XYZ file of C-alpha atoms in Angstrom:
653
model
C -37.979 -124.060 -26.587
C -41.621 -123.510 -25.857
C -42.938 -120.546 -24.136
C -46.060 -120.941 -22.088
C -48.854 -118.451 -22.488
C -50.600 -117.163 -19.406
C -54.348 -116.612 -19.635
C -55.377 -113.059 -20.357
C -51.825 -111.801 -20.874
C -50.951 -110.436 -24.269
C -47.342 -109.829 -25.128
C -46.073 -107.186 -27.653
C -42.660 -105.754 -28.624
C -41.242 -102.855 -26.477
C -41.423 -99.250 -27.994
C -38.343 -96.977 -28.259
C -39.077 -93.179 -27.670
C -36.834 -90.337 -29.344
C -37.311 -86.445 -29.344
C -35.236 -83.835 -31.385
C -33.227 -81.173 -29.324
C -34.626 -77.550 -29.050
C -32.928 -75.003 -31.467
C -32.189 -72.334 -28.686
C -30.077 -74.740 -26.687
C -28.062 -75.543 -29.751
C -27.232 -71.847 -30.342
C -26.100 -71.338 -26.754
C -23.721 -74.253 -26.953
C -22.282 -72.948 -30.193
C -21.645 -69.461 -28.698
C -19.930 -70.857 -25.639
C -17.650 -72.863 -27.863
C -16.768 -69.815 -29.978
C -16.121 -67.662 -26.882
C -13.835 -70.297 -25.502
C -11.891 -70.361 -28.729
C -11.541 -66.521 -28.647
C -10.354 -66.483 -25.036
C -7.822 -69.191 -25.652
C -6.597 -67.382 -28.763
C -6.284 -64.052 -26.854
C -4.239 -65.685 -24.119
C -2.009 -67.280 -26.707
C -1.458 -63.905 -28.459
C -0.864 -62.062 -25.159
C 1.547 -64.699 -23.992
C 3.384 -64.535 -27.291
C 3.564 -60.715 -27.075
C 4.868 -60.777 -23.509
C 7.388 -63.420 -24.477
C 8.526 -61.227 -27.385
C 8.789 -58.056 -25.251
C 10.579 -59.665 -22.352
C 12.766 -62.166 -24.112
C 13.324 -60.852 -27.624
C 13.073 -57.037 -27.129
C 13.567 -56.744 -23.376
C 16.944 -55.019 -23.553
C 15.670 -52.433 -26.012
C 12.682 -51.463 -23.868
C 14.758 -51.310 -20.725
C 17.145 -48.882 -22.416
C 14.283 -46.672 -23.538
C 12.756 -46.561 -20.072
C 16.094 -45.785 -18.504
C 16.544 -42.898 -20.967
C 13.416 -41.099 -19.766
C 13.823 -38.565 -16.976
C 12.022 -35.824 -15.104
C 12.995 -32.309 -16.073
C 12.087 -29.512 -13.674
C 12.004 -26.129 -15.329
C 11.718 -22.917 -13.344
C 9.167 -20.587 -14.891
C 10.762 -17.294 -14.030
C 8.430 -14.548 -12.950
C 8.876 -11.261 -14.782
C 10.504 -8.858 -12.320
C 8.592 -5.728 -11.529
C 9.442 -2.686 -13.597
C 11.330 0.323 -12.267
C 9.847 3.720 -13.046
C 10.904 7.298 -12.518
C 8.772 9.576 -10.350
C 6.651 10.581 -13.360
C 5.944 7.031 -14.479
C 8.559 6.803 -17.222
C 9.851 3.238 -17.463
C 13.594 3.106 -16.872
C 13.838 -0.672 -16.375
C 11.550 -3.203 -18.046
C 11.578 -6.826 -19.212
C 11.697 -8.621 -22.538
C 11.578 -12.235 -23.637
C 14.996 -13.338 -24.791
C 15.746 -16.455 -26.878
C 18.110 -18.503 -24.749
C 20.202 -21.642 -24.689
C 20.388 -23.437 -21.336
C 21.647 -26.830 -20.215
C 20.556 -29.344 -17.592
C 23.888 -30.807 -16.395
C 22.412 -34.116 -15.232
C 20.921 -34.821 -18.656
C 24.224 -34.399 -20.488
C 25.797 -37.254 -18.573
C 28.861 -38.748 -20.235
C 28.236 -36.680 -23.353
C 28.955 -33.366 -21.658
C 32.310 -32.866 -23.356
C 30.861 -33.477 -26.815
C 27.769 -31.351 -26.149
C 29.817 -28.438 -24.844
C 32.064 -28.667 -27.891
C 29.044 -28.503 -30.216
C 27.583 -25.563 -28.292
C 30.922 -23.807 -28.492
C 30.933 -24.018 -32.278
C 27.254 -23.130 -32.571
C 27.301 -20.109 -30.250
C 30.815 -18.875 -30.917
C 31.727 -19.246 -27.244
C 34.834 -20.771 -25.762
C 34.604 -24.270 -24.321
C 36.136 -22.992 -21.082
C 33.566 -20.199 -20.887
C 30.664 -22.645 -21.196
C 32.162 -25.076 -18.686
C 32.781 -22.217 -16.298
C 29.127 -21.170 -16.453
C 28.032 -24.723 -15.696
C 30.561 -25.298 -12.922
C 30.022 -21.928 -11.231
C 26.254 -22.299 -11.149
C 24.766 -23.172 -7.788
C 21.752 -24.788 -9.485
C 20.923 -28.414 -8.707
C 21.842 -30.758 -11.565
C 18.205 -31.103 -12.618
C 17.727 -27.331 -13.034
C 18.638 -25.479 -16.187
C 21.788 -23.345 -16.286
C 21.686 -20.378 -18.641
C 24.484 -20.441 -21.214
C 23.584 -17.500 -23.428
C 20.839 -14.927 -23.862
C 19.756 -13.408 -27.152
C 20.871 -16.260 -29.352
C 19.860 -16.228 -33.005
C 16.649 -17.854 -34.194
C 18.754 -20.104 -36.437
C 20.569 -21.434 -33.372
C 17.283 -22.120 -31.586
C 15.978 -23.962 -34.652
C 19.157 -25.976 -35.091
C 19.156 -27.221 -31.501
C 15.453 -28.064 -31.698
C 15.919 -30.055 -34.908
C 19.062 -31.884 -33.754
C 18.127 -32.872 -30.228
C 20.018 -36.133 -30.469
C 23.222 -34.064 -30.753
C 22.331 -31.864 -27.778
C 21.104 -34.011 -24.864
C 20.375 -31.814 -21.862
C 20.235 -28.617 -23.933
C 17.121 -26.431 -23.784
C 16.340 -23.903 -26.494
C 13.616 -21.504 -25.390
C 12.838 -18.036 -24.060
C 12.958 -16.384 -20.661
C 12.148 -12.919 -19.312
C 15.266 -10.798 -18.836
C 15.930 -7.235 -17.799
C 15.915 -4.546 -20.466
C 17.636 -1.239 -19.751
C 16.559 1.200 -22.482
C 18.833 3.938 -21.120
C 21.894 1.705 -20.614
C 23.921 3.451 -17.882
C 21.343 6.013 -16.734
C 21.005 5.907 -12.931
C 22.946 2.634 -12.964
C 24.117 3.008 -9.374
C 20.610 3.736 -8.102
C 19.007 0.909 -10.087
C 21.689 -1.721 -9.425
C 22.441 -4.985 -11.192
C 21.421 -8.649 -10.990
C 23.439 -11.813 -10.529
C 23.222 -15.394 -9.285
C 22.531 -15.800 -5.593
C 25.602 -16.687 -3.538
C 25.679 -19.629 -1.102
C 25.805 -17.156 1.807
C 22.784 -15.197 0.574
C 20.937 -18.441 -0.152
C 21.414 -19.604 3.412
C 19.909 -16.339 4.617
C 17.007 -16.262 2.143
C 16.125 -19.947 1.779
C 13.173 -19.598 4.148
C 11.717 -16.948 1.833
C 11.524 -19.279 -1.131
C 14.877 -18.550 -2.744
C 16.649 -21.450 -4.437
C 20.144 -22.166 -5.685
C 20.650 -20.687 -9.124
C 18.133 -17.874 -8.600
C 18.962 -14.465 -10.025
C 18.725 -11.709 -7.431
C 19.469 -8.012 -7.096
C 23.039 -7.470 -5.946
C 23.053 -3.688 -5.607
C 20.843 -0.619 -5.669
C 17.059 -0.776 -5.827
C 17.275 -4.227 -7.390
C 18.807 -5.425 -4.123
C 16.854 -3.389 -1.577
C 13.486 -4.311 -3.077
C 14.428 -7.709 -4.490
C 11.711 -9.612 -2.631
C 9.036 -7.293 -4.012
C 10.456 -7.104 -7.540
C 11.118 -10.826 -8.046
C 7.530 -12.004 -7.798
C 6.830 -15.701 -7.358
C 8.718 -18.211 -9.466
C 6.620 -20.874 -11.185
C 7.644 -24.415 -12.052
C 7.035 -26.993 -14.757
C 7.795 -30.709 -14.352
C 8.094 -32.698 -17.566
C 8.913 -36.264 -18.422
C 11.429 -36.218 -21.252
C 13.110 -38.899 -23.303
C 16.822 -39.388 -23.829
C 16.827 -36.790 -26.607
C 15.163 -34.211 -24.372
C 11.800 -34.426 -26.123
C 8.849 -33.792 -23.853
C 6.705 -36.872 -23.332
C 4.169 -35.476 -20.900
C 3.581 -32.630 -18.486
C 3.548 -33.829 -14.908
C 2.704 -30.598 -13.098
C 2.726 -26.841 -13.583
C 2.624 -23.823 -11.279
C 2.266 -20.498 -13.045
C 4.640 -17.642 -12.052
C 3.347 -14.379 -10.606
C 4.916 -11.101 -11.742
C 6.659 -8.900 -9.182
C 5.515 -5.462 -8.110
C 6.976 -2.359 -9.721
C 9.013 0.308 -7.956
C 8.216 3.915 -8.736
C 11.322 5.805 -7.696
C 11.823 9.366 -6.544
C 14.257 9.835 -9.442
C 13.300 12.240 -12.217
C 14.652 10.771 -15.451
C 15.179 14.174 -17.071
C 16.960 15.576 -14.015
C 19.070 12.427 -13.788
C 20.175 12.906 -17.398
C 20.979 16.549 -16.634
C 23.022 15.677 -13.549
C 24.999 12.930 -15.283
C 25.802 15.185 -18.238
C 26.800 18.046 -15.912
C 29.007 15.761 -13.839
C 30.742 14.452 -16.948
C 31.336 18.061 -18.017
C 32.867 18.845 -14.635
C 35.222 15.873 -14.798
C 36.428 16.824 -18.274
C 36.899 20.464 -17.209
C 38.942 19.373 -14.210
C 41.152 17.076 -16.280
C 41.853 19.933 -18.665
C 43.068 22.142 -15.815
C 46.621 22.188 -14.470
C 47.249 21.343 -10.841
C 49.053 24.380 -9.425
C 51.054 22.207 -7.036
C 52.245 19.626 -9.558
C 53.309 19.612 -13.202
C 50.304 17.549 -14.301
C 46.554 18.090 -14.808
C 44.007 17.084 -12.214
C 43.258 13.384 -12.469
C 39.566 13.658 -11.500
C 39.488 9.968 -10.605
C 35.815 9.973 -9.699
C 32.849 12.221 -9.062
C 29.320 12.194 -7.724
C 26.329 14.463 -7.383
C 23.066 14.342 -5.461
C 19.862 16.327 -5.899
C 17.222 15.949 -3.195
C 14.086 17.581 -1.850
C 14.897 18.811 1.675
C 11.263 18.737 2.798
C 10.478 15.150 1.798
C 13.895 13.493 1.634
C 13.185 12.357 -1.926
C 16.330 11.903 -3.993
C 15.562 13.488 -7.366
C 18.873 12.451 -8.928
C 22.010 10.610 -7.859
C 24.955 10.243 -10.206
C 28.340 8.594 -9.876
C 31.265 8.822 -12.296
C 32.488 6.612 -13.895
C 29.396 4.547 -14.606
C 28.638 1.306 -16.443
C 26.095 -0.211 -18.833
C 23.514 -2.241 -16.939
C 22.915 -4.366 -20.027
C 26.343 -5.956 -19.430
C 24.778 -7.990 -16.618
C 21.798 -9.354 -18.562
C 22.058 -13.136 -18.573
C 25.179 -13.086 -16.429
C 28.220 -10.927 -16.954
C 31.217 -12.374 -18.778
C 34.431 -12.903 -16.833
C 36.248 -10.508 -19.153
C 33.737 -7.714 -18.583
C 33.726 -8.334 -14.829
C 37.496 -7.998 -14.669
C 37.257 -4.725 -16.563
C 34.685 -3.368 -14.115
C 36.768 -4.176 -11.046
C 40.129 -3.143 -12.479
C 41.744 -0.203 -10.599
C 42.810 1.311 -13.920
C 39.141 1.738 -14.816
C 38.420 3.630 -11.567
C 35.908 1.144 -10.115
C 32.774 2.105 -12.074
C 30.572 -0.207 -9.978
C 31.078 1.960 -6.882
C 28.273 4.376 -6.088
C 30.522 7.220 -4.988
C 27.606 9.286 -3.711
C 27.209 6.874 -0.800
C 30.531 5.001 -0.787
C 33.245 7.653 -1.172
C 34.410 8.751 2.275
C 36.242 12.049 1.833
C 37.098 14.992 4.087
C 34.342 17.546 3.342
C 36.646 20.539 3.419
C 35.041 23.944 3.812
C 31.533 22.662 3.055
C 31.669 21.441 6.677
C 32.171 24.981 8.033
C 28.423 25.453 8.430
C 28.567 22.961 11.323
C 31.123 24.774 13.553
C 29.503 28.096 12.604
C 26.084 26.967 13.854
C 27.643 25.186 16.838
C 29.486 28.365 17.894
C 26.336 30.462 17.511
C 24.365 27.933 19.552
C 27.019 27.802 22.290
C 27.002 31.600 22.393
C 30.798 31.834 22.198
C 30.572 33.843 18.965
C 27.863 35.743 17.163
C 27.475 36.226 13.438
C 29.380 39.530 13.559
C 32.217 38.497 15.887
C 35.446 40.013 14.450
C 38.542 38.126 13.333
C 41.888 38.980 11.782
C 43.314 36.835 9.024
C 46.950 37.450 8.200
C 47.251 34.162 6.364
C 48.537 32.308 9.438
C 47.061 31.165 12.743
C 49.569 31.336 15.595
C 47.406 31.431 18.718
C 48.485 29.433 21.783
C 50.030 26.089 20.945
C 50.118 27.058 17.286
C 52.768 29.713 17.799
C 55.468 27.150 17.047
C 53.321 25.186 14.594
C 51.357 27.828 12.681
C 48.446 26.841 10.493
C 47.840 28.696 7.266
C 44.815 30.005 5.427
C 44.496 29.604 1.658
C 44.423 33.424 1.373
C 44.848 36.601 3.448
C 41.453 38.076 4.356
C 42.484 40.753 6.893
C 39.606 42.055 9.051
C 36.305 40.211 8.752
C 33.495 38.783 10.870
C 31.984 35.295 11.043
C 29.362 36.230 8.436
C 32.041 37.145 5.898
C 34.255 34.329 7.119
C 31.607 31.965 5.730
C 31.283 33.917 2.470
C 35.036 34.053 1.878
C 35.722 30.651 3.470
C 38.428 32.027 5.748
C 40.281 29.206 7.478
C 41.639 31.464 10.229
C 38.089 32.301 11.349
C 37.351 28.616 11.786
C 40.732 27.838 13.329
C 39.699 30.273 16.059
C 36.307 28.614 16.449
C 37.892 25.165 16.583
C 40.506 26.257 19.103
C 37.787 27.756 21.284
C 35.921 24.441 21.229
C 39.127 22.605 22.164
C 39.740 24.795 25.201
C 36.110 24.566 26.349
C 36.265 20.790 25.921
C 39.447 20.725 28.021
C 37.707 22.728 30.736
C 34.539 20.637 30.373
C 32.454 23.607 29.283
C 29.635 23.206 26.797
C 29.404 20.496 24.193
C 32.389 19.421 22.070
C 32.443 20.078 18.344
C 32.236 16.398 17.422
C 28.920 16.095 19.271
C 27.496 18.905 17.164
C 28.772 17.152 14.058
C 26.858 14.055 15.098
C 23.748 16.191 15.610
C 23.997 16.870 11.878
C 23.742 13.078 11.361
C 27.405 12.719 10.404
C 29.479 9.708 11.392
C 26.686 7.262 10.559
C 24.793 6.153 7.472
C 21.849 8.317 6.457
C 19.685 5.209 6.192
C 18.844 5.676 2.523
C 17.226 2.607 0.957
C 20.316 1.691 -1.067
C 22.955 -0.914 -0.298
C 26.619 -0.343 0.580
C 26.226 3.086 2.177
C 29.291 4.056 4.205
C 29.190 5.643 7.663
C 31.824 8.306 7.236
C 33.721 9.295 10.372
C 33.519 11.946 13.049
C 36.716 11.756 15.118
C 36.702 12.178 18.901
C 39.175 11.479 21.733
C 37.504 8.091 22.299
C 37.698 7.216 18.622
C 41.360 8.236 18.453
C 42.264 6.006 21.403
C 40.508 3.031 19.871
C 41.831 3.687 16.370
C 45.415 3.869 17.655
C 45.164 1.243 20.383
C 48.341 -0.421 19.108
C 50.187 2.908 18.975
C 49.843 4.686 22.342
C 51.914 7.640 21.121
C 49.139 8.521 18.663
C 46.247 8.298 21.113
C 46.494 11.840 22.481
C 43.847 14.317 21.307
C 45.670 17.508 20.376
C 44.366 21.022 19.715
C 45.108 20.451 16.046
C 42.571 17.616 15.955
C 39.698 19.954 16.777
C 41.092 22.848 14.746
C 41.480 20.651 11.674
C 37.956 19.333 12.081
C 36.624 22.902 12.143
C 37.706 23.363 8.510
C 36.570 19.896 7.418
C 40.066 18.389 7.394
C 42.029 15.908 9.477
C 40.371 12.607 10.322
C 36.807 13.619 9.461
C 35.257 11.728 6.541
C 31.872 12.206 4.887
C 30.066 10.951 1.818
C 28.521 13.317 -0.748
C 25.049 12.142 0.300
C 25.827 12.938 3.935
C 26.798 16.486 2.994
C 23.626 16.828 0.918
C 21.782 15.689 4.057
C 23.544 18.338 6.172
C 22.478 21.113 3.803
C 18.978 19.653 3.532
C 18.681 19.856 7.316
C 19.702 23.524 7.302
C 17.391 24.269 4.365
C 14.497 22.592 6.172
C 14.816 24.663 9.334
C 16.769 22.039 11.268
C 14.589 19.047 10.353
C 16.482 16.121 8.861
C 14.116 14.116 6.652
C 15.745 10.816 5.807
C 16.730 10.468 2.132
C 15.049 7.733 0.111
C 14.673 6.582 -3.505
C 11.455 4.538 -3.360
C 8.293 6.563 -3.870
C 5.669 3.817 -4.238
C 5.351 0.093 -4.854
C 2.710 -0.732 -7.465
C 1.092 -4.001 -8.543
C 0.678 -5.138 -12.154
C -2.481 -3.031 -12.449
C -0.706 0.104 -11.263
C -2.395 0.105 -7.870
C -0.240 1.428 -5.026
C 0.513 -1.305 -2.489
C 3.041 0.665 -0.440
C 4.055 4.304 -0.245
C 7.091 5.955 1.326
C 6.277 8.532 3.971
C 8.693 11.334 4.935
C 10.607 10.282 8.042
C 12.058 12.966 10.289
C 15.262 11.429 11.643
C 16.055 14.305 13.989
C 15.543 18.008 14.519
C 18.363 20.355 15.451
C 18.094 22.092 18.801
C 19.276 25.361 17.310
C 17.609 28.738 17.162
C 15.896 29.572 13.867
C 17.670 32.934 13.910
C 21.042 31.178 13.747
C 19.933 29.016 10.840
C 18.678 32.135 9.067
C 21.972 33.978 9.658
C 24.079 31.152 8.259
C 21.711 30.759 5.303
C 22.047 34.455 4.548
C 25.828 34.150 4.645
C 25.667 31.204 2.239
C 23.802 33.341 -0.305
C 26.842 35.619 -0.346
C 29.111 32.770 -1.470
C 27.769 32.969 -5.048
C 28.152 36.741 -5.430
C 30.378 39.657 -4.447
C 33.511 38.391 -2.674
C 32.177 34.873 -2.390
C 34.320 31.897 -3.355
C 31.855 30.888 -6.104
C 31.020 34.390 -7.343
C 32.843 34.061 -10.667
C 31.119 30.766 -11.407
C 27.664 32.249 -10.758
C 28.277 35.463 -12.652
C 25.157 36.143 -14.715
C 23.044 33.672 -12.745
C 19.692 35.287 -11.789
C 20.208 35.168 -8.019
C 17.428 37.721 -7.540
C 15.025 35.321 -9.228
C 16.496 32.124 -7.764
C 18.633 32.937 -4.702
C 21.253 30.261 -4.078
C 22.710 29.418 -0.656
C 25.930 27.507 -1.249
C 29.391 26.681 -0.011
C 32.589 25.714 -1.782
C 35.056 23.248 -0.341
C 38.492 21.866 -1.128
C 39.636 18.843 0.835
C 43.079 17.328 0.983
C 44.241 13.753 1.422
C 47.945 13.084 1.763
C 49.468 11.827 -1.455
C 46.482 12.822 -3.592
C 45.276 15.885 -5.425
C 42.533 17.918 -3.705
C 38.857 17.035 -3.964
C 36.491 19.758 -5.161
C 33.187 20.239 -3.301
C 30.117 22.404 -3.686
C 26.912 22.122 -1.659
C 23.895 24.388 -2.014
C 20.122 24.749 -1.818
C 17.713 26.907 -3.793
C 15.702 29.008 -3.688
C 17.361 30.060 -0.453
C 14.145 31.626 0.876
C 11.969 28.579 0.084
C 14.243 25.621 -0.663
C 13.006 23.093 -3.205
C 16.284 21.420 -4.071
C 19.574 20.589 -2.402
C 22.557 19.929 -4.666
C 25.854 18.388 -3.560
C 28.787 17.815 -5.926
C 32.176 16.217 -5.253
C 34.951 15.695 -7.820
C 37.684 13.530 -6.356
C 41.187 14.789 -7.141
C 39.476 17.428 -9.242
C 40.966 20.608 -7.812
C 39.226 23.399 -5.910
C 35.540 23.678 -5.179
C 34.991 26.981 -6.939
C 36.777 25.941 -10.114
C 35.498 22.368 -10.604
C 32.446 21.516 -8.469
C 30.593 24.842 -8.471
C 30.259 24.929 -12.299
C 28.581 21.510 -12.174
C 26.126 22.729 -9.540
C 25.326 25.809 -11.597
C 24.537 23.706 -14.675
C 22.241 21.538 -12.565
C 20.447 24.550 -11.060
C 19.918 26.070 -14.504
C 18.194 22.882 -15.596
C 16.170 22.486 -12.410
C 14.725 25.994 -12.675
C 14.471 26.022 -16.475
C 16.917 28.910 -16.800
C 18.856 29.718 -19.966
C 22.227 27.997 -19.798
C 25.304 30.178 -19.497
C 27.652 29.664 -22.423
C 31.052 28.985 -20.932
C 31.081 28.980 -17.150
C 34.028 30.807 -15.649
C 35.570 28.836 -12.797
C 36.105 30.593 -9.486
C 39.535 30.574 -7.880
C 40.220 29.782 -4.275
C 38.651 27.387 -1.815
């Protein structure tokens, strides 16, 4: 085939062009490829891991997660301390090694765990179960099983957690009573809050399972003493090991209570009271073939001008340390057993007893105020009182005093003198003249609680026609107010009832010129730095509308009780009455079916009273023989006087 050539046109082969790629572009492509490989590999590994966790090990991980739980631990605030008036610590705190359990964390293993704890702690299985079951704590809160466990026990539980799910080995602040039973009834004891108390206190931050004061100062000032409870929330595994802390609120310590109690005087009073009880039990009851039982006793020392209670003792007593960490059922039964004479009772404010002749100061001052008798009005005591309605039902005096006046009637405690005064009040009451005797008794703050800042104080009783009608509303035959009702009251017998503190209050009012300053046991409240945050001020409850001359006359008569022909003269023989004049009164009260109760009330120095002392020994005999010796011992200690060797008991009322 021929190809024609065109003029001027030259033909040549076509050129192929080629250029090499740039090196930077090549690197970028390589990196992208590597990154892609890494990402793909990571996804493959992650997918494989998820597949392994969910499919192969899923059950195991689910079990572990289900085993974790939240544990809420209360961080108990150290309670405030309790001090005596001079700053001596009578109640403090200490950190105790403890074993507690969280019921919810024991689950199905509770029986086995309790069995192991029983062997470890030497406690009965029933005792441990009882502590858990009786606790009001929510299941997630710890229940204390035992305080003061050994370090070996703490270590064992910590190292064998898998054997003790729900068990906590740690420490907590607990009460420490260095003087055991000293002032036990004033201090009071602690225990778990009851459902009723919780309902009342829930709005104030109290919770189920909280430990609160159940008596004494611990109860009255519980809100101040308890401080603010802290809390700790932890995540724990199935063995109880802490995984992490979720939240924490630190506790705040409570304020301290400085009391009016003088530790040294309290020790003196308790020792003196114990002496009096033993003396009474060693003495034969003249009206029966057996010794006096002296089933209980109490004594009060107070400042009449301020109302401060310097000492308050009750016999029998108990060791406050028994309640630390919760009292055992066995010990509780012992404390409430009648055979043990109810040692938990504060007899100074709970024993309601006829005051006997210690009450005679009331009708004496009432008669002087009414103007029906004066301090030297004459009387005849021939052992019996047969005036008016009593001709056929004579009343007797414990002795025969012959001719005497009201002044000496107080000194010698002549019943006939006061039968006459009581009978006069009855007749004036019948004729609606003047005020009745029971109204005067109420002027002396009797028939109602003194208002002391202690729990469980009793009111006592001042009988009246209205009271008798109400008391016997189901027995109309017993509603009539007879002359004997007023006459009996005039000697502190019949239906009248008083507590030892009430009688101390009566004598404090007389000692203080008719002013009744309410008794109290809190002096100050102090923060952790010792700064006073609250202070008790003397509170005048009432003032007698009686002439100062009458108070002075009765006081002078009371100074004669401890000397000369007085009913406590033998007991106070050798006592320096010129140096420390004592105004006092013996009393012997009777309750049907029981032995007589011995009383003695006094204040000293009579011319400038600093202390009032009241002593009562239940079923302990006569005032001069059993109660007066106790009061003397107390006065010797109060005024730093040399103690008499063996005190001779007085005979008579």
